[in-house]
């Protein structure tokens, strides 16, 4: 399985890059 970048994940999940970054940094999405 290839590594996905924040942009790939954001596009696939239809969310913003900041949301993905927050998620990976242990933050919570309201």
CSV table of N, CA and C in Angstrom, one decimal:
chain,number,residue,atom,x,y,z
A,1,UNK,N,0.8,-1.2,0.0
A,1,UNK,CA,0.0,0.0,0.0
A,1,UNK,C,0.9,1.2,0.0
A,2,UNK,N,0.6,2.1,-0.9
A,2,UNK,CA,1.4,3.3,-1.0
A,2,UNK,C,1.1,4.4,0.1
A,3,UNK,N,2.0,5.2,0.4
A,3,UNK,CA,1.8,6.2,1.4
A,3,UNK,C,1.0,7.4,0.8
A,4,UNK,N,0.0,7.8,1.5
A,4,UNK,CA,-0.8,8.9,1.0
A,4,UNK,C,-0.3,10.2,1.6
A,5,UNK,N,-0.4,11.3,0.8
A,5,UNK,CA,0.0,12.6,1.4
A,5,UNK,C,-1.3,13.2,2.0
A,6,UNK,N,-1.1,14.3,2.7
A,6,UNK,CA,-2.2,15.0,3.3
A,6,UNK,C,-3.2,15.4,2.2
A,7,UNK,N,-2.7,15.8,1.1
A,7,UNK,CA,-3.6,16.2,0.0
A,7,UNK,C,-4.4,15.1,-0.5
A,8,UNK,N,-3.8,13.9,-0.7
A,8,UNK,CA,-4.5,12.7,-1.2
A,8,UNK,C,-5.6,12.4,-0.2
A,9,UNK,N,-5.3,12.3,1.1
A,9,UNK,CA,-6.2,12.0,2.1
A,9,UNK,C,-7.4,13.0,2.1
A,10,UNK,N,-7.0,14.3,2.1
A,10,UNK,CA,-8.1,15.3,2.1
A,10,UNK,C,-9.0,15.2,0.9
A,11,UNK,N,-8.4,14.9,-0.3
A,11,UNK,CA,-9.2,14.7,-1.4
A,11,UNK,C,-10.2,13.5,-1.3
A,12,UNK,N,-9.6,12.4,-0.9
A,12,UNK,CA,-10.4,11.2,-0.7
A,12,UNK,C,-11.5,11.3,0.3
A,13,UNK,N,-11.1,12.0,1.4
A,13,UNK,CA,-12.1,12.1,2.5
A,13,UNK,C,-13.0,13.4,2.3
A,14,UNK,N,-12.7,14.2,1.3
A,14,UNK,CA,-13.5,15.4,1.1
A,14,UNK,C,-13.4,16.3,2.2
A,15,UNK,N,-12.3,16.5,2.8
A,15,UNK,CA,-12.1,17.4,3.9
A,15,UNK,C,-10.9,18.3,3.6
A,16,UNK,N,-10.8,19.4,4.4
A,16,UNK,CA,-9.7,20.3,4.2
A,16,UNK,C,-8.4,19.8,4.7
A,17,UNK,N,-7.3,20.3,4.2
A,17,UNK,CA,-6.0,19.9,4.6
A,17,UNK,C,-5.8,20.2,6.1
A,18,UNK,N,-6.3,21.3,6.6
A,18,UNK,CA,-6.2,21.7,8.0
A,18,UNK,C,-6.9,20.6,8.9
A,19,UNK,N,-8.0,20.1,8.4
A,19,UNK,CA,-8.7,19.1,9.2
A,19,UNK,C,-7.9,17.8,9.3
A,20,UNK,N,-7.3,17.4,8.1
A,20,UNK,CA,-6.5,16.3,8.1
A,20,UNK,C,-5.2,16.5,9.0
A,21,UNK,N,-4.6,17.6,9.0
A,21,UNK,CA,-3.5,17.9,9.8
A,21,UNK,C,-3.8,17.9,11.3
A,22,UNK,N,-5.0,18.4,11.6
A,22,UNK,CA,-5.5,18.4,13.0
A,22,UNK,C,-5.7,17.0,13.5
A,23,UNK,N,-6.3,16.2,12.6
A,23,UNK,CA,-6.5,14.8,12.9
A,23,UNK,C,-5.2,14.0,13.2
A,24,UNK,N,-4.2,14.2,12.4
A,24,UNK,CA,-2.9,13.6,12.5
A,24,UNK,C,-2.1,14.1,13.7
A,25,UNK,N,-2.4,15.3,14.1
A,25,UNK,CA,-1.7,15.9,15.2
A,25,UNK,C,-2.4,15.6,16.6
A,26,UNK,N,-3.4,14.7,16.5
A,26,UNK,CA,-4.1,14.3,17.7
A,26,UNK,C,-5.2,15.2,18.1
A,27,UNK,N,-5.6,16.1,17.2
A,27,UNK,CA,-6.7,17.0,17.6
A,27,UNK,C,-8.1,16.3,17.3
A,28,UNK,N,-9.1,17.0,17.6
A,28,UNK,CA,-10.5,16.5,17.4
A,28,UNK,C,-11.2,17.3,16.4
A,29,UNK,N,-12.0,16.7,15.6
A,29,UNK,CA,-12.8,17.5,14.6
A,29,UNK,C,-14.2,17.6,15.1
A,30,UNK,N,-14.7,18.8,15.3
A,30,UNK,CA,-16.0,18.9,15.8
A,30,UNK,C,-17.1,18.7,14.8
